[in-house]
Short mmCIF file of C-alpha atoms and ligand atoms in Angstrom, two decimals:
data_model
loop_
_atom_site.label_atom_id
_atom_site.label_comp_id
_atom_site.label_asym_id
_atom_site.label_seq_id
_atom_site.Cartn_x
_atom_site.Cartn_y
_atom_site.Cartn_z
CA MET L 64 39.60 -147.80 13.54
CA ALA L 65 38.74 -147.01 17.08
CA ASP L 66 42.30 -146.36 18.19
CA GLU L 67 42.90 -143.51 15.76
CA PRO L 68 43.30 -140.38 17.83
CA ILE L 69 40.41 -138.04 18.50
CA VAL L 70 41.29 -134.35 18.57
CA VAL L 71 39.22 -131.49 19.98
CA GLY L 72 39.56 -127.72 19.59
CA ILE L 73 37.54 -124.83 20.98
CA ASP L 74 37.93 -121.56 19.09
CA ILE L 75 36.66 -118.83 21.40
CA GLY L 76 36.21 -115.84 19.12
CA THR L 77 34.63 -112.42 19.54
CA THR L 78 31.63 -113.33 17.40
CA LYS L 79 31.40 -117.12 17.63
CA VAL L 80 32.55 -120.09 19.64
CA CYS L 81 33.37 -123.12 17.51
CA THR L 82 34.00 -126.52 19.09
CA LEU L 83 35.20 -129.22 16.71
CA VAL L 84 35.75 -132.92 17.33
CA ALA L 85 37.66 -134.89 14.71
CA ARG L 86 39.29 -138.22 14.17
CA VAL L 87 42.75 -138.40 12.64
CA GLU L 88 42.49 -140.86 9.77
CA GLY L 89 45.20 -142.46 7.68
CA ALA L 90 48.33 -140.48 7.05
CA ASN L 91 47.08 -137.01 7.86
CA ASN L 92 43.36 -136.61 7.28
CA LEU L 93 40.87 -135.11 9.66
CA ARG L 94 37.36 -136.49 9.75
CA ILE L 95 35.08 -133.94 11.44
CA LEU L 96 32.76 -135.85 13.77
CA GLY L 97 31.27 -133.07 15.86
CA VAL L 98 30.59 -129.38 15.22
CA GLY L 99 29.26 -126.86 17.73
CA ILE L 100 29.02 -123.30 16.43
CA GLU L 101 27.35 -120.79 18.74
CA PRO L 102 27.29 -116.99 18.89
CA SER L 103 29.79 -115.65 21.43
CA GLN L 104 28.83 -113.81 24.53
CA GLY L 105 30.85 -111.99 27.14
CA ILE L 106 33.98 -111.85 24.94
CA ARG L 107 35.45 -108.67 23.58
CA LYS L 108 38.61 -108.45 21.50
CA GLY L 109 39.70 -111.88 22.69
CA ASN L 110 39.19 -111.00 26.36
CA ILE L 111 36.48 -112.38 28.60
CA VAL L 112 34.46 -109.47 29.95
CA ASP L 113 31.57 -111.50 31.40
CA LEU L 114 32.66 -114.89 32.72
CA GLN L 115 29.18 -116.29 33.19
CA ALA L 116 27.90 -115.30 29.76
CA ALA L 117 31.10 -116.56 28.12
CA SER L 118 30.96 -119.87 29.99
CA GLN L 119 27.37 -120.38 28.90
CA ALA L 120 28.08 -119.68 25.23
CA ILE L 121 31.11 -121.98 25.37
CA GLY L 122 29.01 -124.60 27.15
CA ARG L 123 26.36 -124.55 24.43
CA SER L 124 29.01 -124.93 21.75
CA ILE L 125 30.63 -127.87 23.56
CA GLU L 126 27.26 -129.52 24.11
CA LYS L 127 26.38 -129.25 20.43
CA ALA L 128 29.71 -130.77 19.39
CA GLU L 129 29.18 -133.58 21.90
CA ARG L 130 25.69 -134.21 20.57
CA THR L 131 26.73 -134.33 16.91
CA SER L 132 29.77 -136.51 17.60
CA GLY L 133 28.16 -138.70 20.26
CA MET L 134 31.34 -138.27 22.32
CA GLU L 135 32.05 -136.76 25.68
CA ILE L 136 34.63 -133.98 25.55
CA THR L 137 37.02 -133.99 28.49
CA SER L 138 39.92 -131.92 27.21
CA ALA L 139 40.57 -129.58 24.31
CA LEU L 140 42.98 -127.13 22.75
CA ILE L 141 41.84 -123.54 23.19
CA SER L 142 42.49 -120.57 20.90
CA LEU L 143 43.93 -117.41 22.34
CA ALA L 144 44.07 -113.81 21.11
CA GLY L 145 43.73 -110.31 22.39
CA SER L 146 45.69 -107.28 23.40
CA HIS L 147 47.00 -109.12 26.47
CA VAL L 148 49.24 -111.26 24.24
CA SER L 149 52.81 -110.17 23.63
CA SER L 150 56.01 -111.73 22.43
CA VAL L 151 59.73 -111.32 22.94
CA ASN L 152 62.77 -112.85 21.32
CA SER L 153 65.20 -114.38 23.72
CA ARG L 154 68.45 -116.36 23.73
CA GLY L 155 69.27 -119.35 25.90
CA VAL L 156 72.84 -120.59 26.39
CA VAL L 157 74.11 -123.88 27.85
CA GLY L 158 77.53 -125.52 28.13
CA ILE L 159 78.15 -128.89 26.44
CA SER L 160 81.83 -129.70 27.23
CA GLY L 161 82.79 -131.02 23.84
CA ARG L 162 80.49 -134.04 23.61
CA ALA L 163 77.65 -134.62 21.13
CA ILE L 164 74.59 -132.45 21.71
CA ASP L 165 71.45 -134.39 22.62
CA GLN L 166 67.76 -133.50 22.84
CA GLU L 167 68.12 -132.90 26.56
CA ASP L 168 70.64 -130.12 25.83
CA VAL L 169 68.17 -128.52 23.45
CA PHE L 170 65.49 -128.57 26.14
CA ARG L 171 67.97 -127.09 28.64
CA ALA L 172 68.77 -124.30 26.19
CA LEU L 173 65.06 -123.62 25.66
CA ASP L 174 64.61 -123.56 29.42
CA ALA L 175 67.41 -121.04 29.71
CA ALA L 176 65.75 -118.90 27.02
CA GLN L 177 62.61 -118.82 29.16
CA ALA L 178 64.58 -117.35 32.02
CA VAL L 179 64.03 -113.84 30.68
CA ALA L 180 62.30 -111.47 33.03
CA ILE L 181 58.65 -112.32 32.61
CA PRO L 182 56.37 -110.52 35.06
CA HIS L 183 54.45 -112.79 37.41
CA ASN L 184 51.14 -111.64 35.95
CA ARG L 185 52.05 -113.16 32.57
CA GLU L 186 51.94 -116.79 31.48
CA ILE L 187 54.18 -118.33 28.82
CA ILE L 188 52.04 -119.80 26.02
CA HIS L 189 54.59 -120.79 23.37
CA VAL L 190 58.35 -121.09 23.30
CA ILE L 191 59.34 -121.37 19.67
CA GLN L 192 62.89 -122.14 18.64
CA ARG L 193 64.08 -120.09 15.70
CA GLY L 194 67.58 -121.40 15.23
CA PHE L 195 70.71 -122.52 17.03
CA VAL L 196 74.26 -121.34 17.42
CA VAL L 197 76.96 -123.91 18.25
CA ASP L 198 80.33 -122.48 19.33
CA GLY L 199 79.58 -119.21 17.58
CA GLN L 200 78.47 -120.81 14.32
CA ASP L 201 74.94 -119.58 13.63
CA GLY L 202 72.21 -120.67 11.23
CA ILE L 203 72.08 -124.22 12.62
CA ARG L 204 68.67 -125.83 12.29
CA LEU L 205 69.27 -129.13 14.01
CA PRO L 206 72.09 -129.22 16.56
CA VAL L 207 71.41 -132.73 17.91
CA GLY L 208 74.41 -134.98 17.18
CA MET L 209 76.82 -132.09 16.60
CA HIS L 210 79.84 -131.67 18.87
CA GLY L 211 80.54 -128.43 20.66
CA TYR L 212 81.13 -126.56 23.89
CA ARG L 213 78.41 -123.95 23.82
CA LEU L 214 74.87 -124.30 22.53
CA GLU L 215 72.69 -121.24 22.07
CA VAL L 216 69.07 -121.20 21.01
CA GLU L 217 67.20 -118.22 19.66
CA ALA L 218 63.63 -118.43 20.89
CA HIS L 219 60.43 -116.53 20.29
CA ILE L 220 58.47 -116.44 23.54
CA ILE L 221 54.77 -115.68 23.48
CA THR L 222 53.19 -114.65 26.76
CA ALA L 223 49.63 -113.81 27.70
CA GLY L 224 47.96 -112.08 30.61
CA ALA L 225 47.76 -114.72 33.35
CA ALA L 226 44.34 -113.55 34.51
CA THR L 227 42.88 -113.70 31.01
CA VAL L 228 44.26 -117.18 30.48
CA GLU L 229 42.85 -118.28 33.83
CA ASN L 230 39.42 -116.88 32.91
CA LEU L 231 39.47 -118.84 29.66
CA ARG L 232 40.51 -121.96 31.54
CA GLN L 233 37.64 -121.53 33.95
CA SER L 234 35.08 -120.83 31.27
CA VAL L 235 35.73 -124.20 29.60
CA GLN L 236 36.19 -125.93 32.95
CA ALA L 237 32.63 -124.87 33.78
CA SER L 238 31.52 -127.41 31.14
CA GLY L 239 33.82 -130.09 32.56
CA VAL L 240 36.46 -129.58 29.88
CA GLN L 241 40.16 -129.31 30.67
CA ALA L 242 42.10 -126.74 28.62
CA SER L 243 45.05 -128.96 27.65
CA HIS L 244 46.95 -126.18 25.84
CA PHE L 245 46.41 -122.72 24.45
CA VAL L 246 47.32 -121.87 20.87
CA LEU L 247 47.66 -118.32 19.63
CA ASN L 248 45.01 -117.63 16.95
CA PRO L 249 47.30 -116.81 14.01
CA LEU L 250 49.47 -119.87 14.72
CA ALA L 251 46.38 -122.07 14.52
CA SER L 252 45.18 -120.37 11.32
CA ALA L 253 48.64 -120.66 9.76
CA GLU L 254 48.49 -124.47 9.93
CA VAL L 255 45.45 -124.28 7.66
CA VAL L 256 46.22 -121.48 5.23
CA LEU L 257 49.99 -121.31 4.80
CA SER L 258 51.78 -123.55 2.32
CA ASP L 259 55.24 -124.95 3.05
CA THR L 260 56.66 -122.84 0.24
CA GLU L 261 55.19 -119.67 1.69
CA ARG L 262 56.56 -120.33 5.14
CA GLN L 263 59.99 -121.06 3.71
CA MET L 264 60.01 -117.96 1.48
CA GLY L 265 58.64 -115.61 4.12
CA ALA L 266 54.99 -114.71 4.53
CA VAL L 267 52.51 -113.10 6.90
CA VAL L 268 49.30 -114.76 8.05
CA CYS L 269 46.66 -112.19 8.83
CA ASP L 270 43.42 -113.43 10.42
CA ILE L 271 40.80 -110.67 10.47
CA GLY L 272 38.05 -111.76 12.82
CA GLY L 273 35.28 -109.83 14.52
CA GLY L 274 37.22 -108.10 17.28
CA THR L 275 40.86 -108.83 16.49
CA THR L 276 43.31 -109.00 13.63
CA ASP L 277 45.88 -111.65 14.42
CA MET L 278 49.18 -111.79 12.58
CA ALA L 279 52.15 -114.13 12.41
CA ILE L 280 55.30 -113.79 10.36
CA TYR L 281 56.93 -116.98 9.04
CA ILE L 282 60.45 -116.95 7.62
CA ASP L 283 62.71 -119.91 6.77
CA GLY L 284 59.92 -122.25 7.80
CA ASP L 285 59.67 -120.88 11.34
CA ILE L 286 57.53 -118.44 13.29
CA TRP L 287 59.54 -115.26 13.68
CA HIS L 288 57.03 -112.79 14.96
CA THR L 289 53.44 -112.58 16.20
CA MET L 290 51.09 -109.67 16.76
CA VAL L 291 47.48 -109.15 17.77
CA LEU L 292 45.61 -105.95 16.87
CA GLY L 293 42.39 -105.06 18.67
CA ILE L 294 40.48 -104.23 15.50
CA GLY L 295 38.38 -106.33 13.13
CA GLY L 296 35.18 -106.78 11.16
CA ASN L 297 32.98 -105.56 13.99
CA HIS L 298 34.53 -102.10 13.66
CA ILE L 299 33.43 -102.04 10.02
CA THR L 300 29.91 -102.96 11.13
CA SER L 301 29.73 -100.26 13.79
CA ASP L 302 31.00 -97.65 11.31
CA ILE L 303 28.19 -98.65 8.96
CA ALA L 304 25.67 -98.47 11.79
CA HIS L 305 26.80 -94.96 12.73
CA GLY L 306 27.24 -93.70 9.21
CA LEU L 307 23.91 -94.93 7.87
CA ARG L 308 21.86 -94.82 11.09
CA LEU L 309 21.24 -98.56 11.19
CA SER L 310 21.06 -100.96 14.10
CA ILE L 311 24.16 -103.14 14.55
CA SER L 312 22.35 -106.22 13.28
CA GLN L 313 21.04 -104.35 10.22
CA ALA L 314 24.48 -102.94 9.54
CA GLU L 315 25.92 -106.47 9.75
CA GLU L 316 23.32 -107.70 7.25
CA VAL L 317 23.94 -104.83 4.86
CA LYS L 318 27.70 -105.31 5.08
CA LYS L 319 27.47 -108.98 4.18
CA GLN L 320 24.91 -108.50 1.44
CA TYR L 321 26.02 -105.27 -0.26
CA GLY L 322 29.41 -104.45 1.22
CA HIS L 323 32.50 -103.79 -0.88
CA ALA L 324 35.88 -102.49 0.21
CA LEU L 325 36.58 -100.51 -2.97
CA GLN L 326 34.35 -97.55 -3.80
CA GLU L 327 35.77 -97.24 -7.29
CA GLU L 328 34.37 -100.66 -8.16
CA ILE L 329 30.80 -99.63 -7.39
CA ASP L 330 28.47 -98.00 -9.89
CA GLU L 331 26.99 -94.61 -8.86
CA ARG L 332 23.47 -95.84 -9.60
CA ASP L 333 23.75 -99.04 -7.61
CA SER L 334 21.51 -98.91 -4.52
CA PHE L 335 19.49 -101.01 -2.07
CA SER L 336 16.66 -100.23 0.29
CA THR L 337 16.57 -100.75 4.06
CA ARG L 338 14.82 -99.36 7.13
CA ILE L 339 16.70 -96.75 9.12
CA PHE L 340 16.15 -95.26 12.55
CA GLY L 341 13.54 -92.52 12.70
CA GLU L 342 12.10 -93.18 9.23
CA GLU L 343 8.68 -94.69 8.60
CA ASN L 344 9.44 -96.11 5.19
CA PRO L 345 12.44 -97.95 3.84
CA VAL L 346 15.03 -95.64 2.31
CA GLU L 347 17.33 -96.10 -0.65
CA ILE L 348 21.03 -96.26 0.16
CA ARG L 349 23.69 -95.94 -2.50
CA ARG L 350 26.16 -98.80 -2.43
CA LYS L 351 28.88 -96.28 -3.12
CA ASP L 352 28.16 -94.56 0.19
CA LEU L 353 28.30 -97.91 1.96
CA SER L 354 31.58 -98.84 0.34
CA MET L 355 33.04 -95.43 1.19
CA ILE L 356 32.51 -96.18 4.88
CA ILE L 357 33.91 -99.71 4.54
CA GLU L 358 36.91 -98.63 2.49
CA ALA L 359 37.99 -96.07 5.09
CA ARG L 360 37.98 -98.64 7.89
CA VAL L 361 39.58 -101.43 5.88
CA GLU L 362 42.32 -99.05 4.80
CA GLU L 363 42.92 -98.16 8.43
CA ILE L 364 43.14 -101.84 9.40
CA PHE L 365 45.78 -102.49 6.74
CA ASP L 366 47.66 -99.31 7.64
CA LEU L 367 47.98 -100.77 11.13
CA VAL L 368 48.95 -104.16 9.72
CA LEU L 369 51.66 -102.47 7.65
CA GLN L 370 52.93 -100.56 10.66
CA GLU L 371 53.20 -103.82 12.61
CA ILE L 372 55.05 -105.54 9.78
CA LYS L 373 57.50 -102.63 9.61
CA ARG L 374 57.90 -102.54 13.36
CA SER L 375 58.83 -106.22 13.34
CA GLY L 376 61.82 -105.35 11.17
CA TYR L 377 61.10 -108.21 8.75
CA ASP L 378 59.31 -106.17 6.09
CA GLY L 379 62.01 -106.86 3.52
CA LEU L 380 61.88 -110.62 4.07
CA LEU L 381 58.35 -111.45 2.94
CA PRO L 382 58.40 -112.23 -0.79
CA ALA L 383 55.45 -114.64 -0.46
CA GLY L 384 53.36 -111.75 0.82
CA VAL L 385 50.26 -111.93 2.94
CA VAL L 386 47.72 -114.72 3.37
CA LEU L 387 44.44 -113.33 4.63
CA THR L 388 41.85 -115.34 6.49
CA GLY L 389 39.17 -114.84 9.18
CA GLY L 390 35.50 -113.99 8.66
CA ALA L 391 36.12 -110.40 7.59
CA SER L 392 38.47 -111.44 4.79
CA GLN L 393 35.37 -112.46 2.81
CA LEU L 394 34.48 -108.86 2.08
CA PRO L 395 34.63 -108.28 -1.70
CA GLY L 396 37.44 -105.93 -2.72
CA LEU L 397 39.32 -106.42 0.54
CA ARG L 398 42.09 -108.46 -1.02
CA THR L 399 42.81 -105.82 -3.67
CA LEU L 400 42.77 -103.00 -1.15
CA ALA L 401 45.09 -104.98 1.14
CA SER L 402 47.54 -105.46 -1.68
CA GLN L 403 47.44 -101.75 -2.55
CA VAL L 404 48.06 -100.62 1.02
CA LEU L 405 50.66 -103.25 1.91
CA GLY L 406 52.48 -103.29 -1.41
CA LEU L 407 52.71 -107.10 -1.20
CA PRO L 408 51.03 -110.01 -2.95
CA VAL L 409 47.87 -110.99 -1.07
CA ARG L 410 45.62 -114.03 -1.24
CA VAL L 411 42.61 -115.15 0.80
CA ALA L 412 42.55 -118.71 2.14
CA LYS L 413 40.27 -121.06 4.06
CA PRO L 414 40.18 -124.66 5.31
CA GLU L 415 40.15 -127.36 2.65
CA ASN L 416 40.22 -131.11 2.26
CA LEU L 417 38.40 -132.20 5.37
CA LEU L 418 36.32 -135.34 5.72
CA GLY L 419 32.98 -135.77 7.47
CA LEU L 420 30.79 -132.90 8.68
CA ALA L 421 32.93 -130.26 7.04
CA ASP L 422 30.59 -128.26 4.75
CA GLN L 423 30.16 -125.34 7.14
CA LEU L 424 33.87 -125.16 7.83
CA TYR L 425 35.00 -124.27 4.31
CA SER L 426 35.01 -120.57 5.16
CA PRO L 427 37.86 -118.26 6.22
CA ALA L 428 35.95 -117.75 9.49
CA TYR L 429 36.94 -121.30 10.55
CA SER L 430 40.66 -121.29 9.81
CA THR L 431 41.54 -120.91 13.49
CA SER L 432 38.98 -123.54 14.53
CA VAL L 433 40.32 -126.13 12.09
CA GLY L 434 43.91 -125.06 12.79
CA LEU L 435 43.44 -126.04 16.44
CA LEU L 436 42.71 -129.59 15.27
CA TYR L 437 45.96 -129.67 13.30
CA TRP L 438 47.80 -128.50 16.40
CA ALA L 439 46.05 -131.14 18.48
CA MET L 440 47.02 -133.70 15.87
CA MET L 441 50.67 -132.61 15.98
CA MET L 442 50.60 -132.75 19.75
CA SER L 443 49.00 -136.16 19.99
CA GLU L 444 51.65 -137.43 17.61
CA ALA L 445 54.47 -135.72 19.39
CA ALA L 446 54.47 -137.97 22.42
CA PRO L 447 55.49 -141.20 20.67
CA ALA L 448 57.74 -139.25 18.30
CA ALA L 449 60.83 -141.07 19.44
CA GLY L 450 59.33 -144.27 18.10
CA GLY L 451 58.80 -142.68 14.69
CA GLY L 452 55.50 -142.64 12.89
CA ARG L 453 55.26 -138.85 12.80
CA ARG L 454 53.64 -137.18 9.87
CA SER L 455 52.85 -133.78 8.51
CA HIS L 456 49.35 -132.78 7.57
CA ARG L 457 50.77 -130.39 5.05
CA LYS L 458 51.07 -131.43 1.46
CA GLY L 459 54.32 -133.07 0.52
CA GLY L 460 55.34 -133.17 4.14
CA ASN L 461 57.47 -136.20 4.70
CA PRO L 462 58.42 -136.26 8.33
CA THR L 463 62.08 -135.43 8.54
CA LEU L 464 63.77 -135.33 11.91
CA ASP L 465 63.75 -131.60 11.49
CA THR L 466 59.97 -131.37 11.24
CA ILE L 467 59.60 -133.69 14.19
CA LYS L 468 61.75 -131.35 16.24
CA ASN L 469 59.77 -128.44 14.89
CA TRP L 470 56.61 -129.95 16.20
CA LEU L 471 58.12 -130.90 19.49
CA LYS L 472 59.31 -127.41 20.12
CA ARG L 473 55.83 -126.02 19.67
CA LEU L 474 54.64 -128.13 22.54
CA LEU L 475 56.81 -126.28 24.94
CA PRO L 476 56.43 -125.31 27.69
N1 LIG F 1575 30.42 -112.50 4.03
C1 LIG F 1575 31.02 -111.64 4.83
N2 LIG F 1575 31.43 -110.43 4.37
C2 LIG F 1575 32.04 -109.57 5.18
N3 LIG F 1575 32.30 -109.77 6.47
C3 LIG F 1575 31.91 -110.95 6.99
C4 LIG F 1575 31.27 -111.95 6.20
N4 LIG F 1575 31.03 -113.01 7.00
C5 LIG F 1575 31.50 -112.70 8.22
N5 LIG F 1575 32.02 -111.46 8.23
C6 LIG F 1575 32.60 -110.74 9.35
O1 LIG F 1575 33.60 -111.53 9.95
C7 LIG F 1575 33.70 -111.19 11.34
C8 LIG F 1575 33.74 -112.48 12.14
O2 LIG F 1575 34.86 -113.21 11.77
P1 LIG F 1575 35.36 -114.48 12.59
O3 LIG F 1575 34.26 -115.47 12.66
O4 LIG F 1575 36.64 -114.89 11.99
O5 LIG F 1575 35.57 -113.79 14.01
P2 LIG F 1575 35.82 -114.42 15.46
O6 LIG F 1575 36.73 -115.57 15.33
O7 LIG F 1575 34.52 -114.64 16.14
O8 LIG F 1575 36.50 -113.20 16.18
P3 LIG F 1575 38.02 -112.93 16.68
O9 LIG F 1575 38.89 -113.94 16.04
O10 LIG F 1575 38.29 -111.54 16.26
O11 LIG F 1575 37.94 -113.04 18.17
C9 LIG F 1575 32.48 -110.34 11.68
O12 LIG F 1575 32.89 -109.01 11.82
C10 LIG F 1575 31.60 -110.52 10.45
O13 LIG F 1575 30.84 -109.37 10.18
MG1 LIG F 1576 38.81 -115.85 15.30
#
């Protein structure tokens, strides 16, 4: 089935770059054809700090994915995170003069919503419609076809530092790849880990990576709020390195092998041996001491997450709780601690149900990477949407006109 669309995503993370090539098969399946996972370089907290090193790491990842898939990559969706990302809610208003509202009016309203004062050093990444008001009547999900005089859209606008975006663009361009669109990390992850029920009820996606914790709040099926915190699993590692006098790579090893986020779960007598700086022989380290260090940092991360949720003003609207993902969410005990600190139900999720070369990808570390493919799939399907044939990759997702519009809106600008 050669004409089934090929989708490509490049997840540029703080610890790894992951390029994936997949074919969209049947109704909504992704067959992974190419995988290129490489350690990151020159990227800190979602920002490029060394363009050459970053371009090289990205280049190696692209090359690997090209080799495994046997395909040349010319354009791809790119993940975006970092402290340079911010979001505002805005309202766009247009006049209709009593006739039926059409899609063009919706686009005009979204355009008007983008007319908020956005500094020239910022680039708009997503314009997400959250609901419509027609002649003062709010809570309208799909205004097309309705009659009215005044159409208002409530939009969530995500902007990023223009220079950072340009650096990312250049770093993939160096390998001959065009960045077709950027997708904010948590919005990519959400496509993988959030169920339709959760996004209807109200839930937070929280992707804890190496250098960033990326969050998105979904309510009534839509994205209502997004946040990026400059803290992640690497901070846990460096605490361990400082606290136990280990090198960063040793600390990383120890964290993955013996780490636990809840001291109280660890037996006093439980220990392991490792080499530390300035000591000839390996020394015994109590796992309780290790987990004490980890617990303090993880608690701090979730304190910040809680603060952000409260600051958003939606803290009372999240009965489905928090869905954790990202490499650091694999730490034992983290889910329980998160639930204690946040006072919400918490689960950990990862990609599932892929075809092809997917074994490596069934880890929370690849939710963003796989999520980019779902976005690419939605985008490749969006173009011929008028002719029908749209589909949802989510379970039970029959394509209603509403979902089609939902997808369309995410393509903007
Ligand atoms: N088994 C594990 N237990 C605990 N932590 C882990 C485990 N595996 C990976 N991690 C941690 O996950 C983090 C990397 O996660 P991930 O791959 O999601 O980050 P990234 O996408 O490269 O970074 P970011 O999204 O922050 O830019 C590292 O801090 C790593 O130590
Ligand atoms: Mg990531």
